[in-house]
Amino acid sequence: MEKILIIEDDAAIASIERDYLEIDHFEVEIASDGMSGLERGLSGEFDLILLDLMLPGMDGFSVCRKLREKLDIPILMVTARREDIDKIRGLGLGADDYIEKPFSPGVLVARIKANLAQYQRLSGTRKNSSEITIGNIRINTATHRVYVNNQEVELKNKEYELLLFLMLNVDMVFDRETLYEKVWGMDAMGDNATVAVHINRLREKIEENPAKPRYIETVWGAGYRFRG
């Protein structure tokens, strides 16, 4: 049984989230503030963490950053804010996905299942020792490591998954909705900010000149492609 940590200070919301997840046969634990959530998250007992942004003691941004330093499990941010800058900041700190309040419990469960399934598929890929090399970029799928000019670069979970998907489908053009479905595991639901943020962060890490990318090319009106 997969175990999920909910870090949420609103007891009513946390209870609803727990009930729906338990109906779907997840084991659930709740932490009601940032510090206790961080402590429980770092225990390594959980398969996924559902993290609210607005928390007492330590906000969700700080908790996410500290969790990501130690963990590679999926982290989903929950936010009542609608500003893109908050979403971009959260994704930049290592969150894999986010969901806006108010949300239907069914959508929440679906997003959690999709992120867990994608993480498990990725974990299975990493067990098969192989390397993918295009130009000066090399991915070792056994160790989940990426090298540019033989120097290792650190990628967050979804940055790695997105790069791997693009390099496995070199020269193919994908729109944002398709990339979200393939990498995050479900429909984009009309929000493309997640993909755009991860594309930009990948370019910063693997391109010599992110403003004029050699590898991850924008095909205007169509999407993105990885050039071989």
PDB file of C-alpha atoms in Angstrom:
ATOM      1  CA  MET A   1       0.000   0.000   0.000  1.00  0.00           C
ATOM      2  CA  GLU A   2       1.408   3.365  -1.043  1.00  0.00           C
ATOM      3  CA  LYS A   3       1.781   5.944   1.694  1.00  0.00           C
ATOM      4  CA  ILE A   4       1.056   9.641   1.277  1.00  0.00           C
ATOM      5  CA  LEU A   5       1.933  12.544   3.544  1.00  0.00           C
ATOM      6  CA  ILE A   6      -0.491  15.478   3.543  1.00  0.00           C
ATOM      7  CA  ILE A   7       1.026  18.717   4.869  1.00  0.00           C
ATOM      8  CA  GLU A   8      -2.003  20.954   5.349  1.00  0.00           C
ATOM      9  CA  ASP A   9      -3.000  23.291   8.200  1.00  0.00           C
ATOM     10  CA  ASP A  10      -6.711  23.376   7.347  1.00  0.00           C
ATOM     11  CA  ALA A  11      -8.063  20.372   9.251  1.00  0.00           C
ATOM     12  CA  ALA A  12     -11.262  20.158   7.210  1.00  0.00           C
ATOM     13  CA  ILE A  13      -9.429  20.115   3.868  1.00  0.00           C
ATOM     14  CA  ALA A  14      -6.851  17.629   5.138  1.00  0.00           C
ATOM     15  CA  SER A  15      -9.603  15.348   6.386  1.00  0.00           C
ATOM     16  CA  ILE A  16     -11.400  15.381   3.035  1.00  0.00           C
ATOM     17  CA  GLU A  17      -8.149  14.661   1.187  1.00  0.00           C
ATOM     18  CA  ARG A  18      -7.363  11.801   3.566  1.00  0.00           C
ATOM     19  CA  ASP A  19     -10.826  10.270   3.260  1.00  0.00           C
ATOM     20  CA  TYR A  20     -10.788  10.207  -0.534  1.00  0.00           C
ATOM     21  CA  LEU A  21      -7.263   8.805  -0.651  1.00  0.00           C
ATOM     22  CA  GLU A  22      -8.070   6.107   1.874  1.00  0.00           C
ATOM     23  CA  ILE A  23     -11.101   5.104  -0.204  1.00  0.00           C
ATOM     24  CA  ASP A  24      -8.623   4.531  -3.024  1.00  0.00           C
ATOM     25  CA  HIS A  25      -6.524   2.328  -0.729  1.00  0.00           C
ATOM     26  CA  PHE A  26      -3.725   4.756   0.070  1.00  0.00           C
ATOM     27  CA  GLU A  27      -2.249   4.943   3.549  1.00  0.00           C
ATOM     28  CA  VAL A  28      -2.342   8.579   4.663  1.00  0.00           C
ATOM     29  CA  GLU A  29      -0.715  10.661   7.370  1.00  0.00           C
ATOM     30  CA  ILE A  30      -1.392  14.349   8.060  1.00  0.00           C
ATOM     31  CA  ALA A  31       0.994  17.034   9.334  1.00  0.00           C
ATOM     32  CA  SER A  32      -0.578  20.377  10.231  1.00  0.00           C
ATOM     33  CA  ASP A  33       2.422  22.740  10.004  1.00  0.00           C
ATOM     34  CA  GLY A  34       5.589  23.185   7.984  1.00  0.00           C
ATOM     35  CA  MET A  35       8.121  22.053  10.576  1.00  0.00           C
ATOM     36  CA  SER A  36       6.380  18.807  11.525  1.00  0.00           C
ATOM     37  CA  GLY A  37       5.622  18.140   7.854  1.00  0.00           C
ATOM     38  CA  LEU A  38       9.270  18.534   6.966  1.00  0.00           C
ATOM     39  CA  GLU A  39      10.340  16.231   9.781  1.00  0.00           C
ATOM     40  CA  ARG A  40       7.865  13.520   8.772  1.00  0.00           C
ATOM     41  CA  GLY A  41       8.663  13.898   5.090  1.00  0.00           C
ATOM     42  CA  LEU A  42      12.377  13.436   5.675  1.00  0.00           C
ATOM     43  CA  SER A  43      11.688  10.155   7.465  1.00  0.00           C
ATOM     44  CA  GLY A  44      11.634   8.455   4.069  1.00  0.00           C
ATOM     45  CA  GLU A  45       8.420   6.575   4.836  1.00  0.00           C
ATOM     46  CA  PHE A  46       6.287   8.110   2.082  1.00  0.00           C
ATOM     47  CA  ASP A  47       5.754   7.525  -1.629  1.00  0.00           C
ATOM     48  CA  LEU A  48       4.338  10.998  -2.337  1.00  0.00           C
ATOM     49  CA  ILE A  49       3.926  14.285  -0.460  1.00  0.00           C
ATOM     50  CA  LEU A  50       0.952  16.616  -0.887  1.00  0.00           C
ATOM     51  CA  LEU A  51       2.178  20.017   0.248  1.00  0.00           C
ATOM     52  CA  ASP A  52       0.122  23.144   0.911  1.00  0.00           C
ATOM     53  CA  LEU A  53       1.815  26.485   0.206  1.00  0.00           C
ATOM     54  CA  MET A  54       0.433  28.521   3.100  1.00  0.00           C
ATOM     55  CA  LEU A  55       1.579  26.831   6.313  1.00  0.00           C
ATOM     56  CA  PRO A  56       2.315  28.036   9.845  1.00  0.00           C
ATOM     57  CA  GLY A  57       5.900  27.915  11.059  1.00  0.00           C
ATOM     58  CA  MET A  58       7.511  27.265   7.673  1.00  0.00           C
ATOM     59  CA  ASP A  59       5.868  27.963   4.336  1.00  0.00           C
ATOM     60  CA  GLY A  60       5.456  25.389   1.614  1.00  0.00           C
ATOM     61  CA  PHE A  61       8.224  26.861  -0.535  1.00  0.00           C
ATOM     62  CA  SER A  62      10.794  26.355   2.230  1.00  0.00           C
ATOM     63  CA  VAL A  63       9.512  22.884   3.044  1.00  0.00           C
ATOM     64  CA  CYS A  64       9.669  21.879  -0.629  1.00  0.00           C
ATOM     65  CA  ARG A  65      13.236  23.089  -1.019  1.00  0.00           C
ATOM     66  CA  LYS A  66      14.444  21.155   2.028  1.00  0.00           C
ATOM     67  CA  LEU A  67      12.532  18.013   1.076  1.00  0.00           C
ATOM     68  CA  ARG A  68      13.938  18.034  -2.435  1.00  0.00           C
ATOM     69  CA  GLU A  69      17.488  18.216  -1.119  1.00  0.00           C
ATOM     70  CA  LYS A  70      17.009  14.724   0.345  1.00  0.00           C
ATOM     71  CA  LEU A  71      14.134  13.066  -1.525  1.00  0.00           C
ATOM     72  CA  ASP A  72      13.308  12.210  -5.121  1.00  0.00           C
ATOM     73  CA  ILE A  73       9.687  11.148  -4.559  1.00  0.00           C
ATOM     74  CA  PRO A  74       6.839  13.136  -6.177  1.00  0.00           C
ATOM     75  CA  ILE A  75       5.902  16.389  -4.417  1.00  0.00           C
ATOM     76  CA  LEU A  76       2.581  17.999  -5.364  1.00  0.00           C
ATOM     77  CA  MET A  77       1.973  21.566  -4.249  1.00  0.00           C
ATOM     78  CA  VAL A  78      -1.513  22.729  -3.322  1.00  0.00           C
ATOM     79  CA  THR A  79      -2.154  26.458  -3.589  1.00  0.00           C
ATOM     80  CA  ALA A  80      -5.062  28.858  -3.244  1.00  0.00           C
ATOM     81  CA  ARG A  81      -3.022  31.471  -5.095  1.00  0.00           C
ATOM     82  CA  ARG A  82      -3.516  31.899  -8.812  1.00  0.00           C
ATOM     83  CA  GLU A  83      -0.424  33.963  -9.589  1.00  0.00           C
ATOM     84  CA  ASP A  84       1.859  32.247 -12.107  1.00  0.00           C
ATOM     85  CA  ILE A  85       4.915  33.424 -10.174  1.00  0.00           C
ATOM     86  CA  ASP A  86       3.956  31.212  -7.235  1.00  0.00           C
ATOM     87  CA  LYS A  87       3.559  28.203  -9.507  1.00  0.00           C
ATOM     88  CA  ILE A  88       6.860  28.919 -11.230  1.00  0.00           C
ATOM     89  CA  ARG A  89       8.625  29.343  -7.896  1.00  0.00           C
ATOM     90  CA  GLY A  90       7.214  26.094  -6.538  1.00  0.00           C
ATOM     91  CA  LEU A  91       8.152  24.118  -9.632  1.00  0.00           C
ATOM     92  CA  GLY A  92      11.581  25.707  -9.601  1.00  0.00           C
ATOM     93  CA  LEU A  93      12.150  24.503  -6.043  1.00  0.00           C
ATOM     94  CA  GLY A  94      11.497  20.933  -7.097  1.00  0.00           C
ATOM     95  CA  ALA A  95       7.748  20.364  -6.936  1.00  0.00           C
ATOM     96  CA  ASP A  96       6.641  17.925  -9.630  1.00  0.00           C
ATOM     97  CA  ASP A  97       3.154  19.312 -10.092  1.00  0.00           C
ATOM     98  CA  TYR A  98       0.632  21.631  -8.471  1.00  0.00           C
ATOM     99  CA  ILE A  99      -3.105  21.811  -8.029  1.00  0.00           C
ATOM    100  CA  GLU A 100      -5.175  24.912  -7.324  1.00  0.00           C
ATOM    101  CA  LYS A 101      -7.803  25.261  -4.618  1.00  0.00           C
ATOM    102  CA  PRO A 102     -10.682  24.769  -4.846  1.00  0.00           C
ATOM    103  CA  PHE A 103     -10.407  21.363  -6.502  1.00  0.00           C
ATOM    104  CA  SER A 104     -12.593  18.307  -6.687  1.00  0.00           C
ATOM    105  CA  PRO A 105     -11.328  15.374  -4.603  1.00  0.00           C
ATOM    106  CA  GLY A 106     -11.599  13.180  -7.679  1.00  0.00           C
ATOM    107  CA  VAL A 107      -9.217  15.393  -9.627  1.00  0.00           C
ATOM    108  CA  LEU A 108      -6.788  15.394  -6.701  1.00  0.00           C
ATOM    109  CA  VAL A 109      -6.776  11.594  -6.507  1.00  0.00           C
ATOM    110  CA  ALA A 110      -6.291  11.355 -10.279  1.00  0.00           C
ATOM    111  CA  ARG A 111      -3.312  13.731 -10.202  1.00  0.00           C
ATOM    112  CA  ILE A 112      -1.741  11.789  -7.347  1.00  0.00           C
ATOM    113  CA  LYS A 113      -2.189   8.475  -9.154  1.00  0.00           C
ATOM    114  CA  ALA A 114      -0.741   9.892 -12.359  1.00  0.00           C
ATOM    115  CA  ASN A 115       2.367  11.237 -10.629  1.00  0.00           C
ATOM    116  CA  LEU A 116       2.915   7.986  -8.738  1.00  0.00           C
ATOM    117  CA  ALA A 117       2.499   5.912 -11.890  1.00  0.00           C
ATOM    118  CA  GLN A 118       4.944   8.069 -13.821  1.00  0.00           C
ATOM    119  CA  TYR A 119       7.474   7.909 -10.987  1.00  0.00           C
ATOM    120  CA  GLN A 120       7.183   4.121 -10.883  1.00  0.00           C
ATOM    121  CA  ARG A 121       7.669   3.864 -14.638  1.00  0.00           C
ATOM    122  CA  LEU A 122      10.750   6.014 -14.350  1.00  0.00           C
ATOM    123  CA  SER A 123      12.096   3.896 -11.499  1.00  0.00           C
ATOM    124  CA  GLY A 124      11.673   0.812 -13.660  1.00  0.00           C
ATOM    125  CA  THR A 125      13.567   2.472 -16.488  1.00  0.00           C
ATOM    126  CA  ARG A 126      16.451   3.296 -14.152  1.00  0.00           C
ATOM    127  CA  LYS A 127      16.910  -0.381 -13.286  1.00  0.00           C
ATOM    128  CA  ASN A 128      17.975  -1.119 -16.858  1.00  0.00           C
ATOM    129  CA  SER A 129      21.556   0.016 -17.265  1.00  0.00           C
ATOM    130  CA  SER A 130      21.809   2.029 -20.473  1.00  0.00           C
ATOM    131  CA  GLU A 131      22.916   5.392 -21.729  1.00  0.00           C
ATOM    132  CA  ILE A 132      21.468   7.829 -24.209  1.00  0.00           C
ATOM    133  CA  THR A 133      23.854  10.304 -25.835  1.00  0.00           C
ATOM    134  CA  ILE A 134      22.991  13.098 -28.230  1.00  0.00           C
ATOM    135  CA  GLY A 135      25.641  15.697 -28.970  1.00  0.00           C
ATOM    136  CA  ASN A 136      27.344  16.606 -25.712  1.00  0.00           C
ATOM    137  CA  ILE A 137      24.406  15.475 -23.543  1.00  0.00           C
ATOM    138  CA  ARG A 138      24.427  12.026 -21.960  1.00  0.00           C
ATOM    139  CA  ILE A 139      21.793  10.371 -19.771  1.00  0.00           C
ATOM    140  CA  ASN A 140      22.576   7.314 -17.677  1.00  0.00           C
ATOM    141  CA  THR A 141      19.141   5.807 -17.087  1.00  0.00           C
ATOM    142  CA  ALA A 142      20.481   3.346 -14.523  1.00  0.00           C
ATOM    143  CA  THR A 143      21.747   6.053 -12.188  1.00  0.00           C
ATOM    144  CA  HIS A 144      19.319   8.867 -13.135  1.00  0.00           C
ATOM    145  CA  ARG A 145      22.290  11.118 -13.916  1.00  0.00           C
ATOM    146  CA  VAL A 146      22.738  13.629 -16.702  1.00  0.00           C
ATOM    147  CA  TYR A 147      26.037  14.901 -18.079  1.00  0.00           C
ATOM    148  CA  VAL A 148      26.768  17.885 -20.297  1.00  0.00           C
ATOM    149  CA  ASN A 149      30.296  17.987 -21.721  1.00  0.00           C
ATOM    150  CA  ASN A 150      31.065  15.129 -19.289  1.00  0.00           C
ATOM    151  CA  GLN A 151      30.119  17.342 -16.337  1.00  0.00           C
ATOM    152  CA  GLU A 152      27.184  16.175 -14.248  1.00  0.00           C
ATOM    153  CA  VAL A 153      24.219  18.548 -14.032  1.00  0.00           C
ATOM    154  CA  GLU A 154      21.582  18.242 -11.339  1.00  0.00           C
ATOM    155  CA  LEU A 155      18.015  17.913 -12.577  1.00  0.00           C
ATOM    156  CA  LYS A 156      14.803  17.769 -10.584  1.00  0.00           C
ATOM    157  CA  ASN A 157      12.493  14.784 -11.099  1.00  0.00           C
ATOM    158  CA  LYS A 158      10.291  16.158 -13.828  1.00  0.00           C
ATOM    159  CA  GLU A 159      13.173  17.984 -15.507  1.00  0.00           C
ATOM    160  CA  TYR A 160      14.884  14.612 -15.863  1.00  0.00           C
ATOM    161  CA  GLU A 161      11.738  12.860 -17.082  1.00  0.00           C
ATOM    162  CA  LEU A 162      11.038  15.602 -19.623  1.00  0.00           C
ATOM    163  CA  LEU A 163      14.596  15.524 -20.964  1.00  0.00           C
ATOM    164  CA  LEU A 164      14.526  11.723 -21.166  1.00  0.00           C
ATOM    165  CA  PHE A 165      11.232  11.738 -23.054  1.00  0.00           C
ATOM    166  CA  LEU A 166      12.460  14.348 -25.533  1.00  0.00           C
ATOM    167  CA  MET A 167      15.764  12.549 -26.139  1.00  0.00           C
ATOM    168  CA  LEU A 168      13.935   9.262 -26.691  1.00  0.00           C
ATOM    169  CA  ASN A 169      11.834  11.026 -29.333  1.00  0.00           C
ATOM    170  CA  VAL A 170      14.478  13.128 -31.027  1.00  0.00           C
ATOM    171  CA  ASP A 171      13.324  15.500 -33.813  1.00  0.00           C
ATOM    172  CA  MET A 172       9.642  14.887 -33.030  1.00  0.00           C
ATOM    173  CA  VAL A 173       7.483  17.926 -32.244  1.00  0.00           C
ATOM    174  CA  PHE A 174       5.220  17.827 -29.184  1.00  0.00           C
ATOM    175  CA  ASP A 175       2.787  20.497 -28.043  1.00  0.00           C
ATOM    176  CA  ARG A 176       2.577  21.411 -24.353  1.00  0.00           C
ATOM    177  CA  GLU A 177      -0.578  19.405 -23.765  1.00  0.00           C
ATOM    178  CA  THR A 178       1.002  16.233 -25.155  1.00  0.00           C
ATOM    179  CA  LEU A 179       4.180  16.712 -23.146  1.00  0.00           C
ATOM    180  CA  TYR A 180       2.139  17.140 -19.974  1.00  0.00           C
ATOM    181  CA  GLU A 181       0.201  13.974 -20.713  1.00  0.00           C
ATOM    182  CA  LYS A 182       3.335  11.950 -21.530  1.00  0.00           C
ATOM    183  CA  VAL A 183       5.563  13.201 -18.694  1.00  0.00           C
ATOM    184  CA  TRP A 184       3.055  13.996 -15.948  1.00  0.00           C
ATOM    185  CA  GLY A 185       0.766  11.131 -16.901  1.00  0.00           C
ATOM    186  CA  MET A 186      -2.587  12.819 -17.498  1.00  0.00           C
ATOM    187  CA  ASP A 187      -4.394  15.529 -19.446  1.00  0.00           C
ATOM    188  CA  ALA A 188      -3.045  19.063 -19.119  1.00  0.00           C
ATOM    189  CA  MET A 189      -6.444  20.359 -17.931  1.00  0.00           C
ATOM    190  CA  GLY A 190      -5.890  23.647 -19.723  1.00  0.00           C
ATOM    191  CA  ASP A 191      -2.805  24.740 -17.785  1.00  0.00           C
ATOM    192  CA  ASN A 192       0.492  24.867 -19.675  1.00  0.00           C
ATOM    193  CA  ALA A 193       2.632  26.718 -17.137  1.00  0.00           C
ATOM    194  CA  THR A 194       4.142  23.496 -15.764  1.00  0.00           C
ATOM    195  CA  VAL A 195       5.635  22.420 -19.094  1.00  0.00           C
ATOM    196  CA  ALA A 196       6.901  25.901 -19.978  1.00  0.00           C
ATOM    197  CA  VAL A 197       8.661  26.287 -16.629  1.00  0.00           C
ATOM    198  CA  HIS A 198      10.383  22.915 -16.943  1.00  0.00           C
ATOM    199  CA  ILE A 199      11.461  23.598 -20.543  1.00  0.00           C
ATOM    200  CA  ASN A 200      13.027  26.911 -19.475  1.00  0.00           C
ATOM    201  CA  ARG A 201      14.818  25.335 -16.519  1.00  0.00           C
ATOM    202  CA  LEU A 202      16.143  22.520 -18.695  1.00  0.00           C
ATOM    203  CA  ARG A 203      17.524  25.028 -21.153  1.00  0.00           C
ATOM    204  CA  GLU A 204      19.295  26.876 -18.349  1.00  0.00           C
ATOM    205  CA  LYS A 205      21.002  23.651 -17.313  1.00  0.00           C
ATOM    206  CA  ILE A 206      21.898  21.959 -20.599  1.00  0.00           C
ATOM    207  CA  GLU A 207      22.180  24.709 -23.217  1.00  0.00           C
ATOM    208  CA  GLU A 208      25.326  26.717 -23.752  1.00  0.00           C
ATOM    209  CA  ASN A 209      23.115  29.703 -24.599  1.00  0.00           C
ATOM    210  CA  PRO A 210      19.567  29.234 -23.228  1.00  0.00           C
ATOM    211  CA  ALA A 211      18.347  32.248 -25.221  1.00  0.00           C
ATOM    212  CA  LYS A 212      19.417  30.490 -28.433  1.00  0.00           C
ATOM    213  CA  PRO A 213      18.970  26.795 -27.623  1.00  0.00           C
ATOM    214  CA  ARG A 214      20.850  24.214 -29.627  1.00  0.00           C
ATOM    215  CA  TYR A 215      18.854  21.219 -28.402  1.00  0.00           C
ATOM    216  CA  ILE A 216      15.380  22.093 -27.090  1.00  0.00           C
ATOM    217  CA  GLU A 217      13.870  24.060 -29.924  1.00  0.00           C
ATOM    218  CA  THR A 218      10.593  25.975 -29.865  1.00  0.00           C
ATOM    219  CA  VAL A 219       8.550  25.282 -32.976  1.00  0.00           C
ATOM    220  CA  TRP A 220       6.278  28.305 -33.060  1.00  0.00           C
ATOM    221  CA  GLY A 221       2.613  27.423 -33.132  1.00  0.00           C
ATOM    222  CA  ALA A 222       3.385  23.726 -32.675  1.00  0.00           C
ATOM    223  CA  GLY A 223       5.401  23.049 -29.519  1.00  0.00           C
ATOM    224  CA  TYR A 224       8.904  21.795 -28.778  1.00  0.00           C
ATOM    225  CA  ARG A 225      11.371  19.294 -30.188  1.00  0.00           C
ATOM    226  CA  PHE A 226      14.781  17.959 -29.247  1.00  0.00           C
ATOM    227  CA  ARG A 227      17.175  18.380 -32.142  1.00  0.00           C
ATOM    228  CA  GLY A 228      19.563  15.539 -32.845  1.00  0.00           C
TER     229      GLY A 228
END
